[in-house]
mmCIF file of C-alpha atoms and ligand atoms in Angstrom:
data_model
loop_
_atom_site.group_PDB
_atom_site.id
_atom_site.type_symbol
_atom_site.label_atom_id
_atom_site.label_comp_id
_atom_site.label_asym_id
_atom_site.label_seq_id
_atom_site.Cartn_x
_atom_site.Cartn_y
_atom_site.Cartn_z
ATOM 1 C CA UNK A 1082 11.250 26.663 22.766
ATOM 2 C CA UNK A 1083 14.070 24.712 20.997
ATOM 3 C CA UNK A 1084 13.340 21.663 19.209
ATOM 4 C CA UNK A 1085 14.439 18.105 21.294
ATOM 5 C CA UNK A 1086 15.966 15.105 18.945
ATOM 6 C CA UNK A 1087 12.891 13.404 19.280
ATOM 7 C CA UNK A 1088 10.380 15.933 17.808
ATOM 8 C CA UNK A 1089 12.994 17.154 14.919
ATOM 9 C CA UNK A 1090 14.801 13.998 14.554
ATOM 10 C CA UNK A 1091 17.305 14.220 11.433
ATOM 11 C CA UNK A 1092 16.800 10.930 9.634
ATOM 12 C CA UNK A 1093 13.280 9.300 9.846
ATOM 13 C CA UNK A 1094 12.836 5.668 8.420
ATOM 14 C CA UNK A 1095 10.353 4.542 5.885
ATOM 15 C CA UNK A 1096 9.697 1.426 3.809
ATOM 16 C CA UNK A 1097 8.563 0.905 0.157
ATOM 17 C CA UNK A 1098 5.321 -0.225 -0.612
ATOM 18 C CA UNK A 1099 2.529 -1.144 -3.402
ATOM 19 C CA UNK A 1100 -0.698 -1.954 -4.452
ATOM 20 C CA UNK A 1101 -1.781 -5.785 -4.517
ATOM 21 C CA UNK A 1102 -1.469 -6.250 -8.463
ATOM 22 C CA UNK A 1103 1.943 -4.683 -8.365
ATOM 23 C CA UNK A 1104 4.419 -6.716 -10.642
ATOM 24 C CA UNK A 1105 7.803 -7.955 -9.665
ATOM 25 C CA UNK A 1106 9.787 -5.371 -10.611
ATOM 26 C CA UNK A 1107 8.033 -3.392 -8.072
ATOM 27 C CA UNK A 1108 11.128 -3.068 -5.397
ATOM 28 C CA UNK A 1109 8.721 -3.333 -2.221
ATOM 29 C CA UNK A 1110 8.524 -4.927 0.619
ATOM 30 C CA UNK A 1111 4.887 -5.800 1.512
ATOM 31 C CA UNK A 1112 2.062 -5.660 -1.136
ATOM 32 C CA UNK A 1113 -1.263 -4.357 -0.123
ATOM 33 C CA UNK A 1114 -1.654 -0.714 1.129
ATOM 34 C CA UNK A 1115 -3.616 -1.669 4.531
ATOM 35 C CA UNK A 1116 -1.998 -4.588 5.170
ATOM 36 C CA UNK A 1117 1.618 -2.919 4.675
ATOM 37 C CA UNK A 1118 1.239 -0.044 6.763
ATOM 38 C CA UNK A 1119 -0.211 -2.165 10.097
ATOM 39 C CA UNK A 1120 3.173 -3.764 9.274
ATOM 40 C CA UNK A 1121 5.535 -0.622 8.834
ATOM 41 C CA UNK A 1122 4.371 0.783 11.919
ATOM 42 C CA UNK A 1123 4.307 -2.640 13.979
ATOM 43 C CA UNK A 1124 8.206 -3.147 12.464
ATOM 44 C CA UNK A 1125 8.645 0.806 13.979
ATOM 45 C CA UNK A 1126 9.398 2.656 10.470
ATOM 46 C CA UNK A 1127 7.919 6.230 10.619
ATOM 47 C CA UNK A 1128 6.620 6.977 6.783
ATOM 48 C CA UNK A 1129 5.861 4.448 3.447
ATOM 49 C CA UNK A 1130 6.788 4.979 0.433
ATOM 50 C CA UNK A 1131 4.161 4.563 -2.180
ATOM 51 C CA UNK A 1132 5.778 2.849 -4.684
ATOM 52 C CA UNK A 1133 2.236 3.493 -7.767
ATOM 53 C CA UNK A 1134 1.483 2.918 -11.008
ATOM 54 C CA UNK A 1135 -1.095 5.815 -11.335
ATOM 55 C CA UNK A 1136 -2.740 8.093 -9.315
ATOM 56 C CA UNK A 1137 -5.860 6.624 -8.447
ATOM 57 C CA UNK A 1138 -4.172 3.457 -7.506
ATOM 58 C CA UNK A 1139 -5.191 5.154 -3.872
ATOM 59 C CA UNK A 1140 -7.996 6.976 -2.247
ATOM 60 C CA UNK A 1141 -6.444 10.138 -0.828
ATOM 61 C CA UNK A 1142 -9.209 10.327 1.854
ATOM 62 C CA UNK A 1143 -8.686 6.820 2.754
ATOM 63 C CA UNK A 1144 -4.980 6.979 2.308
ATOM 64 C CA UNK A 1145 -5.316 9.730 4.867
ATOM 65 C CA UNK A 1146 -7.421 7.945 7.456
ATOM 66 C CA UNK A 1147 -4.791 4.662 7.550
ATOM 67 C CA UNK A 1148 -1.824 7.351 7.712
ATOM 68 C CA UNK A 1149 -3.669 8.887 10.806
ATOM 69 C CA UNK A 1150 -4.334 4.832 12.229
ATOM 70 C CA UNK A 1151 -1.133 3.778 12.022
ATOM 71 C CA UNK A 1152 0.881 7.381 12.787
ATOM 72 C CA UNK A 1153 2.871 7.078 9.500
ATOM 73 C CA UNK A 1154 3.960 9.676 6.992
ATOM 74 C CA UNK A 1155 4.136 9.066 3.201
ATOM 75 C CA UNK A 1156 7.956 9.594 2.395
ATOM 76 C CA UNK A 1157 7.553 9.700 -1.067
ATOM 77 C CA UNK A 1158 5.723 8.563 -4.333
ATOM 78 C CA UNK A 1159 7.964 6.481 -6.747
ATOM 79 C CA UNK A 1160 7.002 6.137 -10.212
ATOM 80 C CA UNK A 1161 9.050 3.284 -11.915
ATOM 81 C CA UNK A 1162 6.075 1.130 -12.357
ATOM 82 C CA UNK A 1163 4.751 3.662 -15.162
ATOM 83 C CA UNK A 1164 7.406 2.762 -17.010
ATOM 84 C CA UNK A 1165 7.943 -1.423 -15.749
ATOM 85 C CA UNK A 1166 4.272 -1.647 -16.011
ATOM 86 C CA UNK A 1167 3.297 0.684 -19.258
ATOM 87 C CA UNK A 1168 6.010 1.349 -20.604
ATOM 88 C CA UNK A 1169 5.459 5.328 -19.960
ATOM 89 C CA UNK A 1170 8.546 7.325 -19.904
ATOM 90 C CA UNK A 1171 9.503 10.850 -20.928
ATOM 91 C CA UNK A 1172 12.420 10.019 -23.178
ATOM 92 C CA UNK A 1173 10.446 8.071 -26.574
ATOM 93 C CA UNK A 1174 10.286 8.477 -29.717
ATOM 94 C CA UNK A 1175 6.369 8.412 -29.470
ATOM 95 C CA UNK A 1176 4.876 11.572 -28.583
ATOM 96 C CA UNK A 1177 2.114 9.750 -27.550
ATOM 97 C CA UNK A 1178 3.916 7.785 -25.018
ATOM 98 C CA UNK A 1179 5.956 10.720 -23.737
ATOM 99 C CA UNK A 1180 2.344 12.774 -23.070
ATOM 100 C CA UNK A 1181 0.411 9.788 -21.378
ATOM 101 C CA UNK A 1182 4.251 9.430 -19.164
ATOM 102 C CA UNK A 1183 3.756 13.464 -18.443
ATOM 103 C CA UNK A 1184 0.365 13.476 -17.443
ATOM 104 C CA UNK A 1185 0.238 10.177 -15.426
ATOM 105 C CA UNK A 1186 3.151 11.863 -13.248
ATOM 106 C CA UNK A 1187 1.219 15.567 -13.459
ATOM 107 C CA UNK A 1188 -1.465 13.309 -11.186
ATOM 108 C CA UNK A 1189 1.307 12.477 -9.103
ATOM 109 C CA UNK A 1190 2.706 15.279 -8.645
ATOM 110 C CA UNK A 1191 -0.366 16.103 -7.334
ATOM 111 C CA UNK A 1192 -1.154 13.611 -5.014
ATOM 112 C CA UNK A 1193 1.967 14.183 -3.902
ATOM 113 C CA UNK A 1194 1.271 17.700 -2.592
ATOM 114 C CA UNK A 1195 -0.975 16.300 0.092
ATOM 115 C CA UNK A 1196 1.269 13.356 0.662
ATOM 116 C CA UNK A 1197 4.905 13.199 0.535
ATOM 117 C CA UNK A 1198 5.825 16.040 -1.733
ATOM 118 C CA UNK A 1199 8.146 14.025 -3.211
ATOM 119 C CA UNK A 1200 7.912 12.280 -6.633
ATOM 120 C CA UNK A 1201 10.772 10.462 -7.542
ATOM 121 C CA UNK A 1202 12.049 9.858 -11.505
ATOM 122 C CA UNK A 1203 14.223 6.886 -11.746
ATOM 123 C CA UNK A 1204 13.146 4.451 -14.667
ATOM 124 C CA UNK A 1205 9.905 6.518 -15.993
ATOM 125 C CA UNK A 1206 12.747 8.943 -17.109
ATOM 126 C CA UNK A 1207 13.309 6.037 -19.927
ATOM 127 C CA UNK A 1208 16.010 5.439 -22.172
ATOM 128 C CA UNK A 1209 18.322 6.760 -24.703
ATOM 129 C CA UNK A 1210 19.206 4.057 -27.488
ATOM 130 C CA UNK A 1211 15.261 4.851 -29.093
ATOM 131 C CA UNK A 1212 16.016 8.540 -29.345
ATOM 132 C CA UNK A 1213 19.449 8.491 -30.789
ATOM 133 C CA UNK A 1214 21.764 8.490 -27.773
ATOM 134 C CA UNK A 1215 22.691 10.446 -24.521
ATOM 135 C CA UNK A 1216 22.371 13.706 -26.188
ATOM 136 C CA UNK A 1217 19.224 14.062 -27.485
ATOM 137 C CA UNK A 1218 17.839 12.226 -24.901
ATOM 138 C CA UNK A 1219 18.966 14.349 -22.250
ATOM 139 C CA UNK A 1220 17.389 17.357 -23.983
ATOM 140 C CA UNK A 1221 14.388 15.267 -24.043
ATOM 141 C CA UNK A 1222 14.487 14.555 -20.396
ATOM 142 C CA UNK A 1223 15.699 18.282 -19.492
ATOM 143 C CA UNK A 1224 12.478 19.368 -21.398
ATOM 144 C CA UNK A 1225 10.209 17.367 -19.490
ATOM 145 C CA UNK A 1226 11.453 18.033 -16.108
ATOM 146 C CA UNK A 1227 11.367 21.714 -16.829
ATOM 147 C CA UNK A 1228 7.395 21.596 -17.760
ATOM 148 C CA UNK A 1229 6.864 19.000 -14.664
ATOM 149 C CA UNK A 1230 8.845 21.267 -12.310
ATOM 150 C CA UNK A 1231 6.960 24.214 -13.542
ATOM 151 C CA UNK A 1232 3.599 21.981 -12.464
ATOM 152 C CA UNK A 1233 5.373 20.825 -8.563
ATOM 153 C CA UNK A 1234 6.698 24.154 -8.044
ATOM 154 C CA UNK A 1235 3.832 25.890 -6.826
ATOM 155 C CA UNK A 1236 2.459 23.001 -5.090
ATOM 156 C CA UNK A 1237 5.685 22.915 -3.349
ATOM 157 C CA UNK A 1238 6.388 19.381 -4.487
ATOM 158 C CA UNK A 1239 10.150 18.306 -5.803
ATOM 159 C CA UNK A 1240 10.811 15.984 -8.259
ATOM 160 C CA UNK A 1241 13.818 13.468 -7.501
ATOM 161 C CA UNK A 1242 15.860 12.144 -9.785
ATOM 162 C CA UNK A 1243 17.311 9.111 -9.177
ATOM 163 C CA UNK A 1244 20.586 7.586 -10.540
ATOM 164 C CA UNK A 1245 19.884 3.644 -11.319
ATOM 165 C CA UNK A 1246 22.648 1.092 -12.650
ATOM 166 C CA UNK A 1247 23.213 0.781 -16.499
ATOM 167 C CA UNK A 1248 21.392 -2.933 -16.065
ATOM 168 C CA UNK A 1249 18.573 -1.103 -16.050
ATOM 169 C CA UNK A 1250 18.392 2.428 -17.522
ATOM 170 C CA UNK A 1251 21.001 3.655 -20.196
ATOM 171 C CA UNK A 1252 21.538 6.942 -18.899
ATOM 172 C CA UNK A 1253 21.935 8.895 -15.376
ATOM 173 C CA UNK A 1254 23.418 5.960 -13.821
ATOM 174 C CA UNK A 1255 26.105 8.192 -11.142
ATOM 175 C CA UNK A 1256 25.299 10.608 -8.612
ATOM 176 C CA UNK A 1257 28.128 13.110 -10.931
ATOM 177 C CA UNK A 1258 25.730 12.542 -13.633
ATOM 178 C CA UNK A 1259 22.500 13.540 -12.080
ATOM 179 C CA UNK A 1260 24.328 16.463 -10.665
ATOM 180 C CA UNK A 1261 24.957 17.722 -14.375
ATOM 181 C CA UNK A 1262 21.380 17.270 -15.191
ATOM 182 C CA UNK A 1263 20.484 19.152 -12.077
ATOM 183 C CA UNK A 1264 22.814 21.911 -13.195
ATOM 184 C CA UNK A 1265 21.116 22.015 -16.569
ATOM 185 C CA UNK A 1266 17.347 22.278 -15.284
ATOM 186 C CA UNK A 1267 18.553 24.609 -12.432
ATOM 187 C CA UNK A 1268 15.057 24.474 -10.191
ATOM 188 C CA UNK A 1269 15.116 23.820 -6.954
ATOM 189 C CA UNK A 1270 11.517 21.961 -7.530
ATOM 190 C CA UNK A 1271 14.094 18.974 -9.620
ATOM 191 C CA UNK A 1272 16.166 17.351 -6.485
ATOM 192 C CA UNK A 1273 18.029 13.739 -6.573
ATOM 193 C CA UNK A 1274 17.982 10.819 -4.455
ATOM 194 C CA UNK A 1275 20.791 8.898 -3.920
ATOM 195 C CA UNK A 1276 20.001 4.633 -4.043
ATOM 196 C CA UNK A 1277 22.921 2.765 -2.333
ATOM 197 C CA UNK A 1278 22.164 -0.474 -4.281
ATOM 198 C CA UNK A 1279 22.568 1.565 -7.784
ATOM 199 C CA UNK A 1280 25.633 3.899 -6.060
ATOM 200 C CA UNK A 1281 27.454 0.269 -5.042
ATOM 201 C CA UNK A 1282 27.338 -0.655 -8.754
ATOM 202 C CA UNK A 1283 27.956 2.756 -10.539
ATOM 203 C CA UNK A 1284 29.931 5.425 -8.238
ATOM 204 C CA UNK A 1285 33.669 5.190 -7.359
ATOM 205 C CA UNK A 1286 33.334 5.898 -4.292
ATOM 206 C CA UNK A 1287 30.315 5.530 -2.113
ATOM 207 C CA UNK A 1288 31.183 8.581 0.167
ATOM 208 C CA UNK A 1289 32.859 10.775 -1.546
ATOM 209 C CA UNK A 1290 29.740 10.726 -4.559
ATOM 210 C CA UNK A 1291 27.151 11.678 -1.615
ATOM 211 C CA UNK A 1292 29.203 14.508 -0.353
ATOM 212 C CA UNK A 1293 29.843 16.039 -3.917
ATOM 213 C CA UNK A 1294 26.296 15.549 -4.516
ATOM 214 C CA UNK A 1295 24.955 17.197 -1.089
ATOM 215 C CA UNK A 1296 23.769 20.511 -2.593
ATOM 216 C CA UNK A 1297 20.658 18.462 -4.598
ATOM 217 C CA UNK A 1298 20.292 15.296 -2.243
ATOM 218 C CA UNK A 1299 16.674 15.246 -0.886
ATOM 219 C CA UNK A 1300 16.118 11.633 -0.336
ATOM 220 C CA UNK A 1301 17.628 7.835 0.148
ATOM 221 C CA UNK A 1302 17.243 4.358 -0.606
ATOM 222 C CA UNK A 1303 18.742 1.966 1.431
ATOM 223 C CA UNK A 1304 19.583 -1.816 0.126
ATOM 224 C CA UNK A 1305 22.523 -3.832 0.509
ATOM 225 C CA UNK A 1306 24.770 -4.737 -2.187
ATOM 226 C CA UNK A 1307 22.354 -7.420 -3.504
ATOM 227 C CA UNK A 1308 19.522 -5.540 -2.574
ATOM 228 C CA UNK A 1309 18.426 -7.351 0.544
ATOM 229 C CA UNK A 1310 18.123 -5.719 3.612
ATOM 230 C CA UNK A 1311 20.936 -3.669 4.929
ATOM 231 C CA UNK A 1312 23.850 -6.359 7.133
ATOM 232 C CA UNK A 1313 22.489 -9.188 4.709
ATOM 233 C CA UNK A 1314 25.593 -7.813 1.965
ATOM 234 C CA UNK A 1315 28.898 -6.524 1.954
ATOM 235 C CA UNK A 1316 27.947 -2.465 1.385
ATOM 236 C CA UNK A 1317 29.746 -0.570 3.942
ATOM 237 C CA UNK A 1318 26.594 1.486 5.630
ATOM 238 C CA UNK A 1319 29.770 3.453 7.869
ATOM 239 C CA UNK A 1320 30.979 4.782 5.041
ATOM 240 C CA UNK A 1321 27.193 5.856 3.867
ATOM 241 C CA UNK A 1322 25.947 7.417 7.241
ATOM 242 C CA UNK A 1323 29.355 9.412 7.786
ATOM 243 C CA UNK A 1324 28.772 10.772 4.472
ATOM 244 C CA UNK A 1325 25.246 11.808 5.312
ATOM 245 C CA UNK A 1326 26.417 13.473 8.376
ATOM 246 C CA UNK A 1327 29.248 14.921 7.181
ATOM 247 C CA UNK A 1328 26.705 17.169 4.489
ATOM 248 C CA UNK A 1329 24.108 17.262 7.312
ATOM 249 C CA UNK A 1330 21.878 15.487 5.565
ATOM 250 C CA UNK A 1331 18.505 15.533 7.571
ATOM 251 C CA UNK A 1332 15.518 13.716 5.727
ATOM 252 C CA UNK A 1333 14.241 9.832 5.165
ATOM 253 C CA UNK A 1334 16.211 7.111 4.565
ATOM 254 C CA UNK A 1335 13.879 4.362 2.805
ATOM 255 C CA UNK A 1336 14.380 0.504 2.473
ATOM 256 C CA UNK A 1337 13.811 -0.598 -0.367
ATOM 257 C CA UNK A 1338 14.569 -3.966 -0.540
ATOM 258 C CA UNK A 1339 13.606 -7.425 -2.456
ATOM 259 C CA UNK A 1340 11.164 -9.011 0.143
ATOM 260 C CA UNK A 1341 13.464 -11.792 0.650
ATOM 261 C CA UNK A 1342 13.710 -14.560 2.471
ATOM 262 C CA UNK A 1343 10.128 -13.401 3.001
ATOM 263 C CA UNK A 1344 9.020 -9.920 3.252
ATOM 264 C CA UNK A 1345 8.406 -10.038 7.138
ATOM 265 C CA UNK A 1346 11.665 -11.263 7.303
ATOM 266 C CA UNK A 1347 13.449 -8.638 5.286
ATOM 267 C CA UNK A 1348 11.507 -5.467 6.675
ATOM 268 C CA UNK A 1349 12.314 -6.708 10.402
ATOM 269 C CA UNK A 1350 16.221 -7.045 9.641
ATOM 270 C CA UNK A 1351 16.037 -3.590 7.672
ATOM 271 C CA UNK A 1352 15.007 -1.826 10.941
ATOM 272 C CA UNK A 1353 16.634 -3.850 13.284
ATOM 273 C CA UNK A 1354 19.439 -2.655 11.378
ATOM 274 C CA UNK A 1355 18.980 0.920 10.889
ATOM 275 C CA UNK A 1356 17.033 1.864 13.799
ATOM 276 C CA UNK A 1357 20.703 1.900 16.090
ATOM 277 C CA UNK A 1358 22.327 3.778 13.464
ATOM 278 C CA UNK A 1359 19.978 6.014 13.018
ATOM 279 C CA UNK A 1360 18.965 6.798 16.819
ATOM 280 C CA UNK A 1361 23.058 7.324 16.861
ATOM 281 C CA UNK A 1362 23.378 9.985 13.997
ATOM 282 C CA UNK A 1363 20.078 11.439 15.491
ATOM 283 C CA UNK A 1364 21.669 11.871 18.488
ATOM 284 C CA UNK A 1365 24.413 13.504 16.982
ATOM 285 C CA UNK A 1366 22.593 15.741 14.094
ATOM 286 C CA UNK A 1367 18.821 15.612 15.173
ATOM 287 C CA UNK A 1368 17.245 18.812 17.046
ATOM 288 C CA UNK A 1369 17.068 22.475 15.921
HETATM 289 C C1 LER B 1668 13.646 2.409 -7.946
HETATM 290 O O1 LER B 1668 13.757 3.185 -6.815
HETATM 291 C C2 LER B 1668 14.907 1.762 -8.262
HETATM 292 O O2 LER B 1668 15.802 1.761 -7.484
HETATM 293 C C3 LER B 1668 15.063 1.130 -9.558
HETATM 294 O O3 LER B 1668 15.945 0.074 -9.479
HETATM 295 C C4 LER B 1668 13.823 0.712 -10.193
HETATM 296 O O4 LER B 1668 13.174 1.812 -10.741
HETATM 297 MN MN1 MN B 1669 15.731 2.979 -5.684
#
């Protein structure tokens, strides 16, 4: 029987979350894993993304039982609080640092395989200036992902890079740039995400950066230009769904955005938002 464009829709929407003690620099919406996901499904987003410091920041069975409640899907797992929190990243000039970075997303990696399968690597990939620049840092980083992919591989989980503006990582900061790094690892177990907030600051041109990049793109973030909710900025979010279609992109699209003027607030304007656009490019892209 062929699939409707309600039970394979292309684009689902999900919202980032945390823990309770997560710090500022956690981009989420809602704090509080219950809490948030009564909300994300009440707002009418399909998945969360668990936005964690370590593994055990959850209780898979648990974690399970309020996914089941509330009919949600993890999206993903994002990791930049290893590094905003820690200080864990795989490009250091500690070794020490580097290992605790590689086994605290190893755990990940493997939580992810029973939720998400996705693990993405935007700050915790950390910076060049300690190593001695973009070079040796990217065989740093290239080294890493090669031993992490060889640990998601087989539990058919993909590791995401993500591009983030040069305000707050020195290096990867394009989509063009991740691609290269992509090139270089050549798994299909290292993917990249594209961030719109990071891609309004960095890439030339908004659409023309997600086409080029639609051989590797496995996930989005969606924030508007000053990283409130999408229609509370200027970014053009035509531009970024006709680019989507146009590579037949099919996946989630994830807000993450500051919780501004007040987290209800922001997560009912994101999907208010979205939801039209994305029922539209369903309509157009979803089934099969
Ligand atoms: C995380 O997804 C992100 O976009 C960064 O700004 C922080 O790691
Ligand atoms: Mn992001």
């Amino acid at each position: 029987m062929q699939n409707t464009t309600a039970d394979n829709p292309a684009l689902k929407l999900a919202v980032a979350i945390a823990d309770t003690g997560a710090p500022p620099s956690a981009f989420v919406v809602w704090r509080g894993f219950e809490e948030s996901m009564a909300k994300a499904a009440r707002f009418g987003y399909q998945g969360v993304e668990l936005a964690l410091r370590r593994a055990d920041d959850v209780h898979p069975d648990r974690l399970e039982q309020l996914l089941g409640e509330h009919r949600l899907e993890v999206s993903a797992i994002s990791t930049g609080q290893l590094y905003g929190t820690d200080g864990l990243c795989l490009i250091h000039p500690d070794v020490d640092i580097r290992s605790a970075a590689h086994s605290a997303l190893a755990d990940l990696i493997r939580l992810a395989a029973r939720f998400g399968r996705k693990v993405n690597i935007g700050r915790a990939r950390g910076q060049a200036a300690g190593v001695g620049g973009a070079e040796p840092a990217l065989q740093m980083l290239i080294d890493a992902l090669r031993h992490l992919a060889d640990i998601a591989a087989p539990l058919g989980v993909q590791l995401i890079i993500e591009p983030v503006n040069r305000y707050e990582v020195d290096l990867i900061h394009t989509l063009d740039e991740a691609a290269d790094l992509l090139r270089a690892i050549d798994s299909p177990a290292v993917g990249m995400m594209a961030d719109v907030f990071h891609m309004n600051i960095e890439d030339a041109r908004i659409g023309r950066s997600i086409e080029s990049a639609a051989p590797w793109l496995s996930y989005v973030h969606l924030a508007d230009s000053n990283r409130l909710a999408p229609g509370w900025g200027h970014l053009d979010f035509g531009e970024v769904f006709q680019s989507l279609g146009k590579t037949g992109y099919r996946g989630w699209v994830t807000a993450e955005i500051l919780p501004k003027p007040d987290p209800d607030a922001a997560a009912r304007q994101a999907a208010d938002f979205l939801r039209p656009i994305i029922n539209d490019y369903n309509a157009r892209w979803g089934g099969a």
